Short mmCIF file of C-alpha atoms and ligand atoms in Angstrom, two decimals:
data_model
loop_
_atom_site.label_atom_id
_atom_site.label_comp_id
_atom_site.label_asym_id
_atom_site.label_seq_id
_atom_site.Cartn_x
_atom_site.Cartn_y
_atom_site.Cartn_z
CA UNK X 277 59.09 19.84 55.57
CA UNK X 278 57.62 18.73 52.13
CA UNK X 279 55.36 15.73 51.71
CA UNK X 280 55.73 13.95 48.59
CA UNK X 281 51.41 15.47 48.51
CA UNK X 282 52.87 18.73 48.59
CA UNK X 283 56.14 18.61 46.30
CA UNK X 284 53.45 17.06 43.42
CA UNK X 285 50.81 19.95 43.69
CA UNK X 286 54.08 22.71 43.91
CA UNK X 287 55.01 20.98 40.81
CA UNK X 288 51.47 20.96 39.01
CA UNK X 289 50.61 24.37 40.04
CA UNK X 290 54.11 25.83 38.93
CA UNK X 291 53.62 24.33 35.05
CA UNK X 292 49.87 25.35 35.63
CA UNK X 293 50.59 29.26 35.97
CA UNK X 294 52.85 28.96 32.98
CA UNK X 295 50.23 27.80 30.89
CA UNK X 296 49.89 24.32 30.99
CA UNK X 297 47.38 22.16 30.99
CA UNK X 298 46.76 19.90 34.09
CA UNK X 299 46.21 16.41 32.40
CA UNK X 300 45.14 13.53 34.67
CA UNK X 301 47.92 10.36 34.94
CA UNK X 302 47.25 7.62 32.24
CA UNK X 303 46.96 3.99 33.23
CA UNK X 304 49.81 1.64 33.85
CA UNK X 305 48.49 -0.07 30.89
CA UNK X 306 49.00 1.58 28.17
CA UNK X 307 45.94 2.20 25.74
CA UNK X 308 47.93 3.59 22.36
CA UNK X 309 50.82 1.55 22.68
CA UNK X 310 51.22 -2.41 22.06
CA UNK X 311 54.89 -2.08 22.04
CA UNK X 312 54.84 -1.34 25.86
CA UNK X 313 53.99 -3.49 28.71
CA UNK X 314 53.51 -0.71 30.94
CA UNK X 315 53.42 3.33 30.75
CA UNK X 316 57.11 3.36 31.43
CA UNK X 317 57.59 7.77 31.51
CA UNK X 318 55.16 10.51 31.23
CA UNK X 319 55.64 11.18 27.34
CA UNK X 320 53.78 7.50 26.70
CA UNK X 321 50.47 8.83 27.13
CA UNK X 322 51.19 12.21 24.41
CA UNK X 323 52.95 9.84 22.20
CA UNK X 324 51.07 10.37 19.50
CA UNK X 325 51.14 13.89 19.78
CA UNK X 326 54.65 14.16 19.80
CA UNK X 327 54.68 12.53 16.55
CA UNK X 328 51.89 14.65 15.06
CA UNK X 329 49.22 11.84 14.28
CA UNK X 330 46.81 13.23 17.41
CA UNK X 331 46.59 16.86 17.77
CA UNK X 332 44.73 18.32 21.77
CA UNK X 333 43.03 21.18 22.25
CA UNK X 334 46.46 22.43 24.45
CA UNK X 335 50.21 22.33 23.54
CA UNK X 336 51.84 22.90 26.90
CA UNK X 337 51.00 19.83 29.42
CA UNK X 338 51.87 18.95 33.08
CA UNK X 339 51.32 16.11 34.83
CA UNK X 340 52.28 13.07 37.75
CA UNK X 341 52.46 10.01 35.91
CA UNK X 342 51.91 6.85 37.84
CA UNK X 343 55.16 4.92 36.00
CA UNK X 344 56.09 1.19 36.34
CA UNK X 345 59.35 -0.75 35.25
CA UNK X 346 58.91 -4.22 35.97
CA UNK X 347 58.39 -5.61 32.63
CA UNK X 348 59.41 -4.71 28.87
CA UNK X 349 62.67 -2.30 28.20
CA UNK X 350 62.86 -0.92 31.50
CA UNK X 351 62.54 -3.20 34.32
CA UNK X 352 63.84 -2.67 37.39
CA UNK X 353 62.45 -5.22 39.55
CA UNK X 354 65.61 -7.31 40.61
CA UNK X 355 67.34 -4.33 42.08
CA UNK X 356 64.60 -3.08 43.95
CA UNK X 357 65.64 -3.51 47.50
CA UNK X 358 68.96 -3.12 47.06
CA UNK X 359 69.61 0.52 46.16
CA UNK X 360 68.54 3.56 47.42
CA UNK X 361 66.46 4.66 44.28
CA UNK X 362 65.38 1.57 42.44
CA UNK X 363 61.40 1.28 42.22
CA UNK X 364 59.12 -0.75 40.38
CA UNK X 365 56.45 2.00 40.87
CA UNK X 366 56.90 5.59 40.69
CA UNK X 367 55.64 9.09 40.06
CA UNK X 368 56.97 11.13 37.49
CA UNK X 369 56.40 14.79 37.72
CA UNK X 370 56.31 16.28 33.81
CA UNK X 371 55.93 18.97 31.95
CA UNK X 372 55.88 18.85 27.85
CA UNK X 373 55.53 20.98 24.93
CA UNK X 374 54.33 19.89 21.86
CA UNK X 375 56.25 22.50 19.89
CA UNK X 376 55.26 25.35 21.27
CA UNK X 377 59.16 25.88 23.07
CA UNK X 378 61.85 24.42 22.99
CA UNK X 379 65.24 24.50 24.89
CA UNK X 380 65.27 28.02 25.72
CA UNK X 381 62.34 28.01 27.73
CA UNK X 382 62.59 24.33 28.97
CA UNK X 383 65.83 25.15 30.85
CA UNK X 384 65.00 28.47 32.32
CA UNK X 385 61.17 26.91 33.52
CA UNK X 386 63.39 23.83 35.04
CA UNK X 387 65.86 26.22 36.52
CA UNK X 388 63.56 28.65 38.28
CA UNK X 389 61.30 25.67 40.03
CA UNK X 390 64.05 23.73 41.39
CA UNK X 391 65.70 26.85 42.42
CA UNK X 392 63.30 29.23 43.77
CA UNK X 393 60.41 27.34 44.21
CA UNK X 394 61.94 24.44 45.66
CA UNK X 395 65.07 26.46 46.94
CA UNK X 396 67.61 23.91 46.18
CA UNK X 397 70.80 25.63 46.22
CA UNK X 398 72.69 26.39 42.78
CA UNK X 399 76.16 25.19 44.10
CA UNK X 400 74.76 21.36 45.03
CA UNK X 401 73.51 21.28 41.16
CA UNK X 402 75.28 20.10 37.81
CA UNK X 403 73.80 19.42 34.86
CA UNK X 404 74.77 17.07 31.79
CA UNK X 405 73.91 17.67 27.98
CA UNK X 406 74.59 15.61 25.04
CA UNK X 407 77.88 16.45 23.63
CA UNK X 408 76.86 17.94 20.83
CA UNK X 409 74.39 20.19 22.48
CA UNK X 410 75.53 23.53 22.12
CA UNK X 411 72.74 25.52 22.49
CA UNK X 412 71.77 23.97 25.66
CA UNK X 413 75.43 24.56 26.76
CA UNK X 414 75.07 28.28 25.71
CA UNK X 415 71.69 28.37 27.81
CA UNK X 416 72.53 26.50 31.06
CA UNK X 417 75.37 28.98 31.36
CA UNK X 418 73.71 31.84 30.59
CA UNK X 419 70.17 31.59 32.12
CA UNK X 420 71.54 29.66 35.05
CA UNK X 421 74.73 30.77 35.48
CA UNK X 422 76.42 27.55 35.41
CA UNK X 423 80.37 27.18 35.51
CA UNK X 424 82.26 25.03 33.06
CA UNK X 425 82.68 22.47 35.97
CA UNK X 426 79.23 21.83 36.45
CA UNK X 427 78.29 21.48 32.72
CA UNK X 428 79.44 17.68 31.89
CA UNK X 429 79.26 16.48 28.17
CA UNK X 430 78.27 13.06 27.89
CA UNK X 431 78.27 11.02 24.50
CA UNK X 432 76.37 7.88 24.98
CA UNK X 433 72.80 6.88 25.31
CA UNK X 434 72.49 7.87 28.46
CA UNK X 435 72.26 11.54 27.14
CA UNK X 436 69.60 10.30 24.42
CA UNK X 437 66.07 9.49 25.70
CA UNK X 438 64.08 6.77 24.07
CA UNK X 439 60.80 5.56 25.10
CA UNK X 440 61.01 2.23 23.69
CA UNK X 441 62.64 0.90 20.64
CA UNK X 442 60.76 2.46 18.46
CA UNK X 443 59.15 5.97 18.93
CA UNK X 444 59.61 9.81 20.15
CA UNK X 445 63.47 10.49 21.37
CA UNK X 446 66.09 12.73 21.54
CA UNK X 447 69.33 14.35 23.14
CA UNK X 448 68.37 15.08 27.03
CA UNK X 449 70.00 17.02 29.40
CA UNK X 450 69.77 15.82 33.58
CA UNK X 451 70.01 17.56 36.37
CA UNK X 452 72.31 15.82 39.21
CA UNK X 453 72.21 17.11 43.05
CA UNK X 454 75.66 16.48 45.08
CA UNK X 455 74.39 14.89 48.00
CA UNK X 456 77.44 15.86 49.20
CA UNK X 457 80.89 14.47 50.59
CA UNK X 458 79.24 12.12 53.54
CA UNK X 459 78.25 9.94 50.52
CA UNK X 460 80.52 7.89 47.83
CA UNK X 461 80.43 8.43 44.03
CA UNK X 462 81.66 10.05 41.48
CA UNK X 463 80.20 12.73 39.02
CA UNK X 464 78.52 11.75 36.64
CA UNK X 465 80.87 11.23 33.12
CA UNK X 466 83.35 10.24 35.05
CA UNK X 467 84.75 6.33 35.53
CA UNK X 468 83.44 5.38 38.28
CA UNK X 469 80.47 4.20 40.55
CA UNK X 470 78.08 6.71 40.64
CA UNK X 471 77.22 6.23 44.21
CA UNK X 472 74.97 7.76 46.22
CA UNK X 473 76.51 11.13 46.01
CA UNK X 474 75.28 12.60 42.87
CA UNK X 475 72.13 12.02 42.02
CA UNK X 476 70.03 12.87 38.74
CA UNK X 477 66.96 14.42 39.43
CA UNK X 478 65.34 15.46 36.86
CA UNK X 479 65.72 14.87 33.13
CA UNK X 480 64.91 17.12 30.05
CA UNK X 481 64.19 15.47 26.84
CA UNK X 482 64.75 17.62 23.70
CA UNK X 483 62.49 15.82 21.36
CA UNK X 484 63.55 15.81 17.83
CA UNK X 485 63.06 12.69 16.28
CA UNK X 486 60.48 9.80 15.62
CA UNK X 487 62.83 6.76 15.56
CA UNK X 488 61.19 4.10 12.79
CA UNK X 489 61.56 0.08 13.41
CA UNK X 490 64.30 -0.10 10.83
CA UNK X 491 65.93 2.16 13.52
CA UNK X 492 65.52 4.98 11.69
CA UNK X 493 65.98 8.72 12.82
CA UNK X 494 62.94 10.91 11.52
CA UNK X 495 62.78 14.49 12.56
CA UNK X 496 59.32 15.04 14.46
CA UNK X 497 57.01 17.37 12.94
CA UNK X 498 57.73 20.12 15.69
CA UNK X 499 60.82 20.08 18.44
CA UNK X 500 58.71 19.17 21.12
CA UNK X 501 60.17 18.86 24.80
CA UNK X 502 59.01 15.63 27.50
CA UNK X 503 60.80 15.87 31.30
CA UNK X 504 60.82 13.56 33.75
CA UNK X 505 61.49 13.78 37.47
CA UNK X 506 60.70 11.18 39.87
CA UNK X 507 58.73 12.63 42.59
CA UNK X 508 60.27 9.79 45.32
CA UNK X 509 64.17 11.31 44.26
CA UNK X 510 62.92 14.88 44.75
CA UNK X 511 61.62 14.09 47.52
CA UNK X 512 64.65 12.78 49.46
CA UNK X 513 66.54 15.95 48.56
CA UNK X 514 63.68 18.29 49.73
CA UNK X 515 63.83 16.31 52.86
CA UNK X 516 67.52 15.78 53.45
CA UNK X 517 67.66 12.14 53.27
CA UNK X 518 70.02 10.18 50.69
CA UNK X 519 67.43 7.09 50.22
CA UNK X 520 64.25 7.95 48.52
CA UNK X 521 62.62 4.67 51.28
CA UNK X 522 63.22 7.58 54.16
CA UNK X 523 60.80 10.14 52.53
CA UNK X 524 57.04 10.57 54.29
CA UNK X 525 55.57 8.28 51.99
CA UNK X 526 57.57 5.22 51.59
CA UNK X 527 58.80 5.50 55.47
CA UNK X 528 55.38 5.42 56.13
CA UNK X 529 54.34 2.62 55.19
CA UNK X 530 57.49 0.83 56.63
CA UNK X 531 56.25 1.97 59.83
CA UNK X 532 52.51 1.44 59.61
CA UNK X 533 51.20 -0.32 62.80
CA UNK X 534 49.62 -2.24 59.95
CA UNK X 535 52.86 -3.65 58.66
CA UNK X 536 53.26 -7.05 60.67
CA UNK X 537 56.47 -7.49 59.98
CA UNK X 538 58.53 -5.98 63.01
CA UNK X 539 61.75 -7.70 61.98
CA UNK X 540 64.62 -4.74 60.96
CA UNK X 541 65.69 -5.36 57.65
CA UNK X 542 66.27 -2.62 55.50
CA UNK X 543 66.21 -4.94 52.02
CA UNK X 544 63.28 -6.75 52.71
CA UNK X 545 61.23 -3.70 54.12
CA UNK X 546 62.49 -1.33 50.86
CA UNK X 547 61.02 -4.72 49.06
CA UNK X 548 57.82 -4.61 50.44
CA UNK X 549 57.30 -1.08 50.67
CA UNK X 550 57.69 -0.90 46.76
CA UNK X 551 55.86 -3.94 45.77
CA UNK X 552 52.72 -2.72 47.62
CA UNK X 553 52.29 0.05 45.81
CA UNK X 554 52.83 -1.88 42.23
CA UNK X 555 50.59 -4.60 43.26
CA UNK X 556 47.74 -2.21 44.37
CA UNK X 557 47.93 0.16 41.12
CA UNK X 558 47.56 -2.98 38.87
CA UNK X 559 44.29 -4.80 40.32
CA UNK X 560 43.36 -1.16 40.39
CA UNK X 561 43.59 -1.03 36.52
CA UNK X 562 41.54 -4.48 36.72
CA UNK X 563 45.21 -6.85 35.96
CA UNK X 564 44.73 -10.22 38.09
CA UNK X 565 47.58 -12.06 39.01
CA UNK X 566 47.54 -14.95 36.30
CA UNK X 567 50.41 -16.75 34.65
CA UNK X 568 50.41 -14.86 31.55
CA UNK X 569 51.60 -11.12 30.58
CA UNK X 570 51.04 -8.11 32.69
CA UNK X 571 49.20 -10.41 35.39
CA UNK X 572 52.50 -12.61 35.67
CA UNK X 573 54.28 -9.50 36.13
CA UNK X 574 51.74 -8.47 38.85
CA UNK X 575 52.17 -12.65 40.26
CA UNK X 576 56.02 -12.16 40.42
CA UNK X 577 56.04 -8.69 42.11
CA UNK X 578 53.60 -10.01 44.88
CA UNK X 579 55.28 -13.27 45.73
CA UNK X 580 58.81 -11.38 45.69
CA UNK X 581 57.51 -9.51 48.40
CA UNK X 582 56.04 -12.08 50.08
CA UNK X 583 59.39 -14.00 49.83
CA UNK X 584 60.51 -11.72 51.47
CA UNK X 585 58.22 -11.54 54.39
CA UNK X 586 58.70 -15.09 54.51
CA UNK X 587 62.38 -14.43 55.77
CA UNK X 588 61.32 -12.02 58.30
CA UNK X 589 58.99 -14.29 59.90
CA UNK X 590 55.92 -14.05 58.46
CA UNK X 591 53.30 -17.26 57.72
CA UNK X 592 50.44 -15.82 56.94
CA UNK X 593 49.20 -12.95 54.40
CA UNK X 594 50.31 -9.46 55.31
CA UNK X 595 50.55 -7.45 52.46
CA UNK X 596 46.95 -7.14 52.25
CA UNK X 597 47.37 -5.44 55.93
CA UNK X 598 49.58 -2.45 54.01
CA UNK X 599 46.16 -1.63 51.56
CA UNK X 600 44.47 0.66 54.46
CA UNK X 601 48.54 2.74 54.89
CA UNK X 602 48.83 3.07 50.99
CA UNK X 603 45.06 4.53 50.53
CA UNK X 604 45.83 7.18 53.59
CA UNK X 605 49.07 8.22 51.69
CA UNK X 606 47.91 8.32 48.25
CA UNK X 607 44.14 8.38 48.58
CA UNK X 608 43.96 12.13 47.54
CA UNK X 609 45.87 12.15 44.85
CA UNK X 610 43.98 8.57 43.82
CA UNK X 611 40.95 8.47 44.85
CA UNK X 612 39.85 5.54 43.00
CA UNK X 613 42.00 3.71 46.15
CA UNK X 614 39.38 4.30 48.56
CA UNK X 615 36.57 3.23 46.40
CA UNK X 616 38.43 -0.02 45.17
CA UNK X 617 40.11 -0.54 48.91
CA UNK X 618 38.04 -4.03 49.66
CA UNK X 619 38.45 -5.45 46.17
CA UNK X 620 41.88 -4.97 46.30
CA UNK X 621 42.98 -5.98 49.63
CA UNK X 622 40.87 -9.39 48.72
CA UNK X 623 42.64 -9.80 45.84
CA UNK X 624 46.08 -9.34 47.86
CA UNK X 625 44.67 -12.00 50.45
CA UNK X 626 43.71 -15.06 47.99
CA UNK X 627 47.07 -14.59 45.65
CA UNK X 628 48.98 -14.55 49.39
CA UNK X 629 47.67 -17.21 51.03
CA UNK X 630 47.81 -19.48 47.84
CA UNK X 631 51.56 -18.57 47.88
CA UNK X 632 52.04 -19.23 51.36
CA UNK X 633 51.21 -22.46 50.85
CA UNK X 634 53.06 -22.96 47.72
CA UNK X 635 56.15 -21.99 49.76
CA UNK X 636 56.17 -24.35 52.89
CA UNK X 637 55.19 -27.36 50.24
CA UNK X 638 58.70 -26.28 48.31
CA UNK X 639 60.77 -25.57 51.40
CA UNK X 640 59.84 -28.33 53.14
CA UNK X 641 60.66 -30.54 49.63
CA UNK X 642 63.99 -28.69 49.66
CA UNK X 643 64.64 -29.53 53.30
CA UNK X 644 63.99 -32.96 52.86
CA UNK X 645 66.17 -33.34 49.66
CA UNK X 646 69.29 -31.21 51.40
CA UNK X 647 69.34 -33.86 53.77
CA UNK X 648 69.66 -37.18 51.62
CA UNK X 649 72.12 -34.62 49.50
CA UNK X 650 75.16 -35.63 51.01
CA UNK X 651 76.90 -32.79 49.91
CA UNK X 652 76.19 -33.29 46.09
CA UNK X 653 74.64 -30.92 44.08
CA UNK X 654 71.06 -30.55 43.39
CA UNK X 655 69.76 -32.55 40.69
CA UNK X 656 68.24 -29.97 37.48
CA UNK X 657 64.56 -31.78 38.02
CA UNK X 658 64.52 -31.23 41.28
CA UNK X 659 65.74 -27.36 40.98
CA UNK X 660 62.72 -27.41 38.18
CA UNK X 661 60.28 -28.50 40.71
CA UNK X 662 61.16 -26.24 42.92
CA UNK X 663 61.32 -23.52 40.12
CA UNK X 664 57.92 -24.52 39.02
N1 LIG U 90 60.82 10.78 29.48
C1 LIG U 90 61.85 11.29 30.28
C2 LIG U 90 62.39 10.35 31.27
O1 LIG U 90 61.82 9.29 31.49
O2 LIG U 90 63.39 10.61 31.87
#
């Protein structure tokens, strides 16, 4: 079976022998981009080549992007715990042209790695395009053979990619595997909850336009093309599991003999498990958990997890304990981890412990005031208090 280690270097090496250029993840932070809290997709980093004002010595790139959506357009920090697929850190595998092809090759490069190089079969796959995409109709049913059925025209946003408000978009075209009928959901275009049963997997941006901040569509200087596939979701398929928190690498960590918290609960542990690894990345990149910006971010990602150890049972810092588990999964690929291991697991420590304190002081407040309550309802400066 796949490790997530090995489904990132099939990935890397794959784009590699078609020409592209191996370029190293960016930093969470991103360096050309005030708009953005944090490097949200791979494109962020060749932003400025999409729209022609930085030109590289290569116009074919691959890469795993270390991605993080707790803060700015996309955040997806409240859900995290409570789906199958919601992260606030990620990897997204990539590959990108910078107008050197376009649709025709994008598809058919897309279609022979998840196919023969990752052997998913063709009759668990459908695809969606923008509904006025033609062309990449014309080519998912010719290169790949596609039926009607499993071509699905969709005409909202979620069929046109955007970085940000402002910036490099266009029409996009995902791929969806049917986890098949054990799970609930519907396809995707269709009313409905999605479910867990069909699942996107990957996502093809046809770049074509440079949208302005009077919301302006300008065409780019070259179609370029920016995918995105998160390496956790690939994962789970490659290794039969519906939730990506049951692949090697998140399991893992659930199960570390490190993690104190023996308690079973599947919210709280999915919790934890992601928070680690966007709370380690950060003081990696030198963010400190302040009450301000990016390190408030960082602040309310740790003490959500530790909230959440709190209900398990826990009193003292233990997310620090996880540091030593995260480096052995992810040290390779990062090895700035190892180096950085003692900083960071200090860090962890002082930010917990002040927390854990902060917490008994407010639930023992809130225990006290429930009592001489009497059933009323709590007054707004106490709920600020507490808030505060
Ligand atoms: N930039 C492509 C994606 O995030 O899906």
């Amino acid at each position: 079976m796949a490790g997530l280690a090995e489904i990132r270097s099939t990935f890397l090496n794959y784009f590699k022998k078609h020409g592209h250029e191996e370029v190293k993840s960016s930093t969470l932070v991103p360096s050309n981009d005030p708009t953005l809290m944090f490097t949200n997709s791979g494109m962020v980093q060749f932003k400025n080549v999409f729209t022609g004002l930085e030109s590289r010595s290569y116009d074919k790139a691959v890469t795993s992007q270390k991605c993080l959506r707790a803060g700015g357009k996309h955040n997806d920090l409240d859900n995290v715990g409570y789906t199958s697929r919601h992260h606030t850190f990620f990897e997204m595998l990539g590959n990108f042209s910078f107008g050197n092809y376009f649709k025709e090759k994008a598809i058919p490069l897309a279609w022979d790695l998840i196919t023969k190089e990752f052997s998913l079969p063709k009759e668990r796959l459908l695809v969606t395009v923008f509904h006025t995409d033609n062309e990449a109709i014309e080519i998912w049913k010719k290169y790949a053979g596609l039926s009607d059925s499993q071509i699905i025209k969709i005409n909202t946003v979620d069929n046109f990619w955007s970085m940000g408000s402002t910036g490099p978009c266009g029409p996009c075209s995902e791929i969806f595997f049917d986890h098949g009928s054990g799970y609930e959901g519907t396809p995707p275009g269709e009313d409905g909850d999605e479910g867990d049963r069909y699942i996107e997997i990957w996502n093809l941006v046809f770049m074509q336009f440079n949208r302005d901040s009077n919301g302006k569509l300008n065409p780019l200087p070259k179609p370029s093309v920016d995918t995105g596939m998160g390496l956790e979701r690939i994962a789970a398929v490659m290794q039969g599991v519906n939730s990506n928190y049951d692949t090697d690498l998140l399991s893992n960590l659930v199960k570390s003999p490190n993690n104190l918290l023996k308690v079973n609960d599947a919210i709280s542990h999915k919790v934890i498990a992601d928070h680690i690894r966007s709370v380690v990345f950060l003081l990696l990149e030198g963010i400190l958990p302040s009450n301000e910006g990016r390190g408030y971010v960082l602040r309310r990602i740790l003490r959500r997890a530790v909230r959440h150890g709190y209900k398990l049972g826990a009193r003292s810092p233990f997310m620090s304990k996880l540091v030593d588990c995260l480096v052995k999964e992810m040290g390779e690929a990062y090895p700035q981890l190892a180096q950085s291991k003692k900083l960071i697991e200090d860090a962890i420590h002082q930010e917990e412990k002040k927390f854990f304190s902060t917490l008994e002081t407010g639930i023992s407040i809130l225990n006290k005031e429930i009592l001489e309550l009497n059933n009323k309802l709590i007054p707004g400066d106490l709920a600020f208090k507490l808030h505060d």
